[in-house]
Amino acid sequence: MLFKQFVDDDLGCASYLIGDEHAGEAVIVDPAYAIEPYLEEAARRDVTICCVVETHTHADHVSGHGRLALEHGVPVRVHPAAEAEFSSDPIEDGTEIHVGDVTLRVMHTPGHRPEHCCLAVLDRSRANEPWLVLTGDSLLVADAARPDLAVDAREGAKGLFRSLRRLLELPDGVEVYPGHVAGSLCGAAMSSKASTTIGFERRFNRALPASDEHDFIESSAAIRSPRPPNLERIVGLNRGPFLGHPHDLPLLEKAQGAVVLDVRPATAFAGGHVAGAINVPVSGSSFATKAAFVLSPDEAIVLHPTDAAEGERAARSLRAVGFLELGGCLIDPDTPERLEPIELDELEALLARDEIELVDVREKNERDDGYIAGSRNVPYRLLRRCSEDLRGDRPVVTICESGARASIAASILVASGIDARPVMTGGIASWLERGNSTVCFRRCGS
């Protein structure tokens, strides 16, 4: 059996190439929009890609099934409940897809989405029982899927309860390969480990249902994390007509009225950037998700990278979350603007003199664990929409857990004409370690 897992570390998405090398055929499950790695692996293994299987309509990344269909004539298979607008072959519960001695057996597992399916994989040259199961966005490593992205959270949780119970009927030794790992917004506490077993998750996964359906629904439906950015647009793209090859990025000397997304490291941005640019470093974690939270795919966007390779890397990640019409890359533009970071010692002095407005740009559930007294909470992803509320007579200082989101937030505010500086080295965690008396905790009523 040929089995290859591909993981997009930026988005936390996993996809698979499964087949029979002796038969010379393989199937791709949940392909990313950038299909080149699958083509390279198939060529290296000398196998033909015979079909694409989607476990469900993805809400956090654009699928590559359209490119495989249009550019390589590969048929696509998906459950009818997906209501796909493209040409596809249906899969139902119990459908078997045969690739030589390898069989993918469909298990319809609604909950995350109505059409969601898992794939039990059998290697009949060894046994007629499942060796592994691709669980898509249902059972995750150390977690379970969120049920609120397609239907009402309680309705989704009810379906998810039954689907997870069904997966737990598989033998303990069956290996589990999910559609997401840590970094995705489709779960809450996923591990960075890319696989597990049914037995291990049965024993140690706290998100799995016990015998009480009501308790599971109440817990699963209580979603605290934000929804994936551009969710409706991405679902529409994945459900709609096939998407083909992206266009090449032209090289530009000026932004020509477009929003400039500076993808260089935060220190480079602070040292000099295009006026009005927003900084989301492609070298940072969850680049595409962060960029998608602060930008709209309906606005004209050009990139400012360090070099061509960094620009291509950023473009690939942005296309994965629905930014398919990027305007190009700026080459050696004027960078007259500066962003002056602030250290914690200076922050403490400024707070003591009441000279700044401190904005905590973390999510509310993070702030619940401790925050700086007198600070205002506005998650960085909301700042472009409510920056006017922060326009006052005092400079703004942004802070997060470690500095990454604070830097993004400050760039957004500066682009809006607000005097802002980020705490780029350290953040709330470092402040707590200092034992500063201005810290408040939810548990003490603050």
XYZ file of C-alpha atoms in Angstrom:
446
model
C 0.000 0.000 0.000
C 1.147 3.497 -0.876
C 0.339 5.977 1.881
C 1.611 9.544 2.090
C 0.424 12.288 4.428
C 0.881 15.951 3.482
C 0.581 18.583 6.217
C 0.240 22.323 5.682
C 1.886 23.545 8.889
C 0.591 27.084 8.401
C -3.099 26.133 8.237
C -2.899 22.873 10.165
C -4.505 20.969 7.261
C -3.683 17.395 6.273
C -4.259 15.640 2.952
C -3.401 12.175 1.685
C -2.172 10.165 -1.284
C -3.264 6.530 -0.973
C -2.927 3.752 -3.493
C -1.363 0.526 -4.674
C 2.066 0.877 -6.245
C 1.790 -2.539 -7.894
C -1.472 -1.510 -9.573
C 0.004 1.889 -10.441
C -2.987 3.868 -9.120
C -3.654 6.255 -6.251
C -6.391 8.426 -4.745
C -5.964 11.898 -3.273
C -8.063 12.769 -0.223
C -8.801 16.407 0.691
C -6.235 18.037 -1.628
C -4.893 21.534 -1.004
C -5.166 24.174 -3.736
C -1.415 23.846 -4.337
C -1.471 20.426 -6.023
C 2.174 20.286 -7.087
C 3.364 18.123 -4.140
C 0.820 15.395 -5.039
C 1.856 15.416 -8.682
C 5.524 15.183 -7.730
C 4.909 12.291 -5.326
C 2.739 10.429 -7.851
C 5.432 10.824 -10.501
C 8.115 9.661 -8.092
C 6.077 6.567 -7.215
C 5.067 6.025 -10.863
C 1.337 5.937 -10.095
C -1.634 7.532 -11.822
C -4.042 9.655 -9.769
C -7.386 8.004 -10.498
C -9.723 10.143 -8.385
C -10.089 12.770 -5.682
C -12.188 12.124 -2.595
C -13.414 15.012 -0.435
C -14.382 14.093 3.109
C -16.500 17.273 3.142
C -16.735 20.834 1.856
C -13.877 22.615 3.576
C -14.462 25.939 5.307
C -10.897 26.957 6.126
C -8.979 26.357 2.902
C -9.559 26.222 -0.841
C -9.485 22.702 -2.242
C -7.339 21.582 -5.156
C -9.969 19.223 -6.577
C -10.813 21.757 -9.299
C -7.235 22.034 -10.487
C -6.857 18.264 -10.559
C -10.086 17.945 -12.545
C -9.405 20.763 -15.016
C -5.670 20.338 -15.479
C -5.364 16.542 -15.217
C -8.832 15.117 -15.879
C -9.160 13.552 -12.416
C -12.767 12.780 -11.335
C -13.999 14.044 -7.967
C -16.104 12.123 -5.444
C -18.104 13.676 -2.593
C -21.251 12.912 -0.590
C -24.476 14.260 -2.200
C -25.295 16.282 0.941
C -22.442 18.613 -0.060
C -24.737 19.927 -2.821
C -21.726 20.415 -5.080
C -22.196 22.576 -8.157
C -19.371 20.825 -10.004
C -19.426 17.485 -11.796
C -18.829 14.731 -9.239
C -19.406 11.063 -8.543
C -21.414 10.425 -5.354
C -20.214 8.486 -2.352
C -22.594 7.129 0.271
C -22.207 5.269 3.524
C -20.689 1.894 2.646
C -19.345 2.937 -0.773
C -16.050 1.209 -1.512
C -13.361 2.735 -3.714
C -10.939 0.084 -4.962
C -7.365 0.895 -5.951
C -5.641 -2.398 -6.603
C -5.544 -4.295 -3.294
C -6.361 -1.131 -1.373
C -9.967 -0.255 -0.517
C -11.337 2.985 0.881
C -14.647 2.282 2.635
C -16.868 5.311 3.162
C -18.371 5.983 6.597
C -20.911 8.810 6.554
C -20.158 10.778 9.741
C -22.183 14.022 9.867
C -21.689 16.571 12.612
C -18.934 18.895 11.467
C -20.908 19.202 8.239
C -23.949 17.221 6.998
C -21.970 15.610 4.154
C -18.934 14.699 6.234
C -17.466 11.237 5.611
C -14.576 9.251 7.055
C -12.631 6.693 5.039
C -11.654 3.329 6.529
C -8.646 2.057 4.572
C -8.084 -1.668 4.010
C -5.040 -3.332 2.497
C -6.559 -6.607 1.294
C -3.117 -8.047 0.556
C -2.755 -8.195 4.358
C -6.250 -8.410 5.858
C -9.911 -7.669 5.261
C -10.095 -5.335 8.249
C -9.332 -1.597 8.378
C -5.686 -0.767 8.914
C -6.288 2.957 9.301
C -9.072 5.521 9.083
C -9.015 9.020 7.611
C -11.254 10.960 9.959
C -11.385 14.307 8.159
C -12.767 16.897 10.567
C -14.561 14.535 12.953
C -12.129 12.727 15.264
C -8.907 14.715 15.714
C -5.773 14.001 17.705
C -6.656 14.921 21.323
C -9.781 16.727 20.151
C -13.029 16.483 18.198
C -14.390 18.725 15.473
C -16.389 21.858 16.125
C -20.047 21.482 15.090
C -21.001 25.099 14.380
C -19.560 25.833 10.938
C -22.394 24.527 8.764
C -25.479 24.179 10.981
C -26.667 25.217 14.433
C -24.030 24.184 16.976
C -26.394 21.974 18.974
C -27.711 20.261 15.855
C -24.163 19.666 14.658
C -23.096 18.380 18.076
C -25.938 15.875 18.064
C -24.752 14.439 14.762
C -21.139 14.542 15.879
C -21.974 12.548 19.026
C -23.347 9.672 16.948
C -20.524 9.829 14.407
C -17.792 9.734 17.045
C -19.473 6.850 18.821
C -19.487 5.002 15.523
C -15.775 5.639 14.973
C -15.056 4.322 18.461
C -16.521 0.975 17.392
C -13.370 0.442 15.320
C -10.659 -1.746 16.919
C -8.119 -0.062 19.182
C -5.231 -0.747 16.827
C -6.719 1.160 13.873
C -4.538 4.164 13.089
C -6.233 7.562 12.919
C -5.182 10.189 10.391
C -7.206 13.409 10.720
C -7.813 16.259 8.298
C -6.451 18.807 10.762
C -3.677 19.180 13.301
C -2.736 22.043 15.637
C -3.073 25.425 13.948
C -6.518 24.854 12.489
C -9.650 26.639 13.714
C -11.767 23.524 13.082
C -11.104 22.225 16.595
C -10.192 23.628 19.996
C -7.289 21.685 21.497
C -5.718 19.680 18.696
C -2.302 18.131 19.116
C 0.524 18.921 16.727
C 0.977 15.166 16.333
C -0.248 14.107 12.909
C -1.711 10.695 13.795
C -2.927 8.530 16.654
C -4.906 5.321 17.198
C -8.514 4.602 18.067
C -7.408 2.977 21.319
C -5.288 5.905 22.470
C -8.035 8.431 21.714
C -10.617 6.227 23.417
C -8.542 6.344 26.607
C -7.201 9.891 26.630
C -9.241 12.193 24.364
C -11.336 14.316 26.717
C -13.428 15.684 23.853
C -14.892 12.287 23.007
C -18.445 11.501 24.142
C -19.172 9.336 27.125
C -22.590 7.711 27.438
C -24.449 10.973 28.122
C -25.465 12.611 24.832
C -26.800 15.731 26.562
C -23.498 16.479 28.316
C -21.561 16.034 25.085
C -23.875 18.376 23.171
C -23.635 21.047 25.869
C -19.841 20.840 25.943
C -19.289 20.570 22.190
C -21.693 23.389 21.315
C -19.990 25.834 23.698
C -17.564 27.143 21.066
C -15.097 29.769 22.266
C -12.700 30.119 19.322
C -13.395 32.411 16.347
C -14.790 30.998 13.130
C -12.355 30.582 10.230
C -12.025 33.850 8.291
C -13.766 34.033 4.894
C -15.724 30.914 5.854
C -18.717 31.523 3.592
C -16.522 32.542 0.660
C -14.277 29.487 0.973
C -17.247 27.119 1.277
C -18.733 28.760 -1.809
C -15.502 28.339 -3.761
C -15.193 24.686 -2.750
C -18.819 23.902 -3.523
C -18.919 25.931 -6.749
C -17.495 25.467 -10.249
C -13.970 24.116 -10.557
C -11.125 26.570 -9.950
C -8.146 26.355 -12.247
C -4.480 27.330 -12.091
C -3.684 30.662 -10.353
C -2.207 33.475 -12.396
C 1.411 34.527 -11.969
C 2.205 37.495 -9.748
C 3.400 40.552 -11.676
C 6.257 42.617 -10.291
C 5.250 46.171 -9.402
C 7.039 49.395 -8.573
C 4.033 51.012 -6.861
C 0.941 49.789 -5.049
C -1.342 51.755 -7.412
C -4.047 52.242 -4.768
C -4.075 48.640 -3.518
C -3.738 47.574 0.100
C -0.115 46.636 0.766
C 0.372 43.448 2.761
C 3.941 43.529 4.035
C 4.931 39.894 4.600
C 8.462 40.594 5.819
C 9.511 39.931 9.433
C 8.120 42.389 11.990
C 11.578 43.837 12.679
C 12.055 44.648 8.991
C 8.625 46.285 8.867
C 9.413 48.349 11.971
C 12.652 49.546 10.360
C 10.877 50.892 7.291
C 7.706 50.176 5.341
C 5.396 51.513 2.660
C 2.995 54.117 4.002
C -0.337 52.494 4.901
C 1.002 48.924 4.749
C -0.244 46.171 7.049
C 2.324 43.720 8.352
C 1.611 39.996 8.688
C 4.943 38.115 8.498
C 4.817 34.990 6.357
C 7.557 33.579 8.581
C 5.207 33.653 11.574
C 2.739 30.999 12.667
C -0.713 30.762 11.041
C 0.195 33.414 8.471
C -2.708 32.732 6.106
C -5.314 32.661 8.860
C -4.050 35.904 10.399
C -3.908 37.640 7.023
C -7.411 36.456 6.187
C -8.708 37.873 9.462
C -7.470 41.388 8.689
C -7.920 41.564 4.906
C -10.893 41.180 2.586
C -10.569 39.078 -0.589
C -12.737 41.710 -2.295
C -10.091 44.437 -1.978
C -7.083 44.892 -4.237
C -4.007 43.511 -2.475
C -0.322 43.631 -3.372
C 2.486 41.999 -1.433
C 5.722 43.469 -0.137
C 8.127 40.554 0.456
C 11.820 40.466 1.221
C 12.465 38.639 -2.047
C 10.672 36.723 -4.812
C 10.769 33.421 -2.928
C 9.119 34.970 0.122
C 6.502 36.531 -2.138
C 5.665 33.214 -3.773
C 5.418 31.525 -0.399
C 3.022 34.212 0.828
C 0.955 34.065 -2.356
C 0.604 30.298 -2.114
C -0.641 30.551 1.481
C -3.045 33.390 0.675
C -4.554 31.533 -2.274
C -5.219 28.643 0.088
C -7.616 30.858 2.064
C -9.412 32.419 -0.884
C -7.202 35.309 -2.022
C -7.023 34.185 -5.621
C -6.666 37.572 -7.353
C -3.538 39.072 -5.804
C -2.316 42.177 -7.630
C 1.405 41.448 -7.572
C 4.624 41.968 -5.597
C 6.345 45.247 -4.840
C 10.023 45.293 -5.712
C 12.246 47.686 -3.738
C 9.531 50.250 -2.946
C 10.011 53.442 -0.933
C 9.725 52.678 2.794
C 9.499 56.021 4.566
C 7.367 54.937 7.542
C 8.760 53.550 10.817
C 7.173 51.645 13.700
C 8.851 52.035 17.077
C 8.441 48.989 19.360
C 8.098 49.378 23.115
C 9.711 47.331 25.880
C 7.934 46.193 29.039
C 9.950 48.520 31.311
C 8.882 51.522 29.249
C 5.303 50.245 29.172
C 5.239 50.042 32.956
C 6.433 53.638 33.260
C 3.920 54.922 30.701
C 1.066 53.129 32.441
C 2.114 54.584 35.783
C 1.878 58.078 34.261
C -1.371 57.270 32.472
C 0.093 58.460 29.170
C -1.128 55.691 26.841
C -4.151 53.630 25.889
C -3.174 49.957 26.303
C -5.007 47.579 23.959
C -4.898 43.841 24.636
C -5.335 42.263 21.182
C -5.764 38.661 22.321
C -9.037 36.734 22.207
C -11.451 37.099 25.112
C -10.897 33.573 26.394
C -7.143 34.266 26.626
C -7.791 37.467 28.535
C -9.949 35.553 30.994
C -6.765 33.935 32.316
C -5.191 37.260 33.241
C -4.741 40.776 31.876
C -3.260 44.154 32.699
C -5.575 46.348 34.732
C -6.946 49.285 32.770
C -6.242 47.719 29.375
C -8.876 47.520 26.680
C -9.606 44.261 24.881
C -9.970 44.401 21.088
C -8.801 41.227 19.263
C -6.373 42.117 16.465
C -8.664 40.554 13.864
C -11.346 43.183 14.575
C -9.175 46.300 14.552
C -9.673 47.341 10.936
C -13.404 47.520 11.567
C -13.254 49.429 14.840
C -10.026 51.424 14.693
C -11.958 54.708 14.910
C -13.011 53.782 18.437
C -9.344 53.996 19.450
C -8.722 57.418 17.963
C -8.132 59.592 21.026
C -5.716 62.053 22.547
C -3.283 59.420 23.827
C -0.992 57.092 21.858
C -2.005 53.435 21.701
C 0.191 50.538 22.764
C -0.771 47.031 21.626
C 0.090 43.870 23.538
C -0.624 40.148 23.131
C 0.851 36.946 24.531
C 4.228 37.029 22.807
C 4.380 40.042 20.475
C 3.321 38.635 17.087
C -0.309 39.777 17.102
C 0.582 43.037 18.830
C 2.831 43.911 15.900
C 0.086 43.121 13.389
C -2.367 45.198 15.410
C -0.066 48.208 15.589
C 0.505 48.107 11.837
C -3.267 48.145 11.284
C -3.722 51.142 13.573
C -0.816 53.067 12.062
C -2.226 52.400 8.582
C -5.459 53.984 9.843
C -3.594 57.088 10.985
C -3.468 56.258 14.686
C -0.312 56.737 16.742
C 0.415 53.161 17.845
C 3.369 51.139 19.106
C 3.574 47.387 19.752
C 5.110 45.357 22.542
C 7.074 43.096 20.210
C 9.348 41.350 22.712
C 7.293 39.456 25.253
C 3.740 40.238 26.257
C 1.188 39.272 28.864
C 3.069 36.091 29.794
C 6.246 38.072 30.442
C 4.274 40.691 32.359
C 2.810 37.999 34.616
C 6.273 36.611 35.294
C 7.343 40.032 36.564
C 4.750 39.763 39.354
C 3.424 43.213 38.527
C 0.619 44.388 40.801
C -1.404 45.754 37.879
C -2.358 42.241 36.759
C -6.012 41.228 37.075
C -7.457 37.729 37.004
C -10.960 36.610 36.151
C -11.028 34.326 39.175
C -10.688 37.294 41.557
C -13.600 39.093 39.936
C -11.684 41.562 37.767
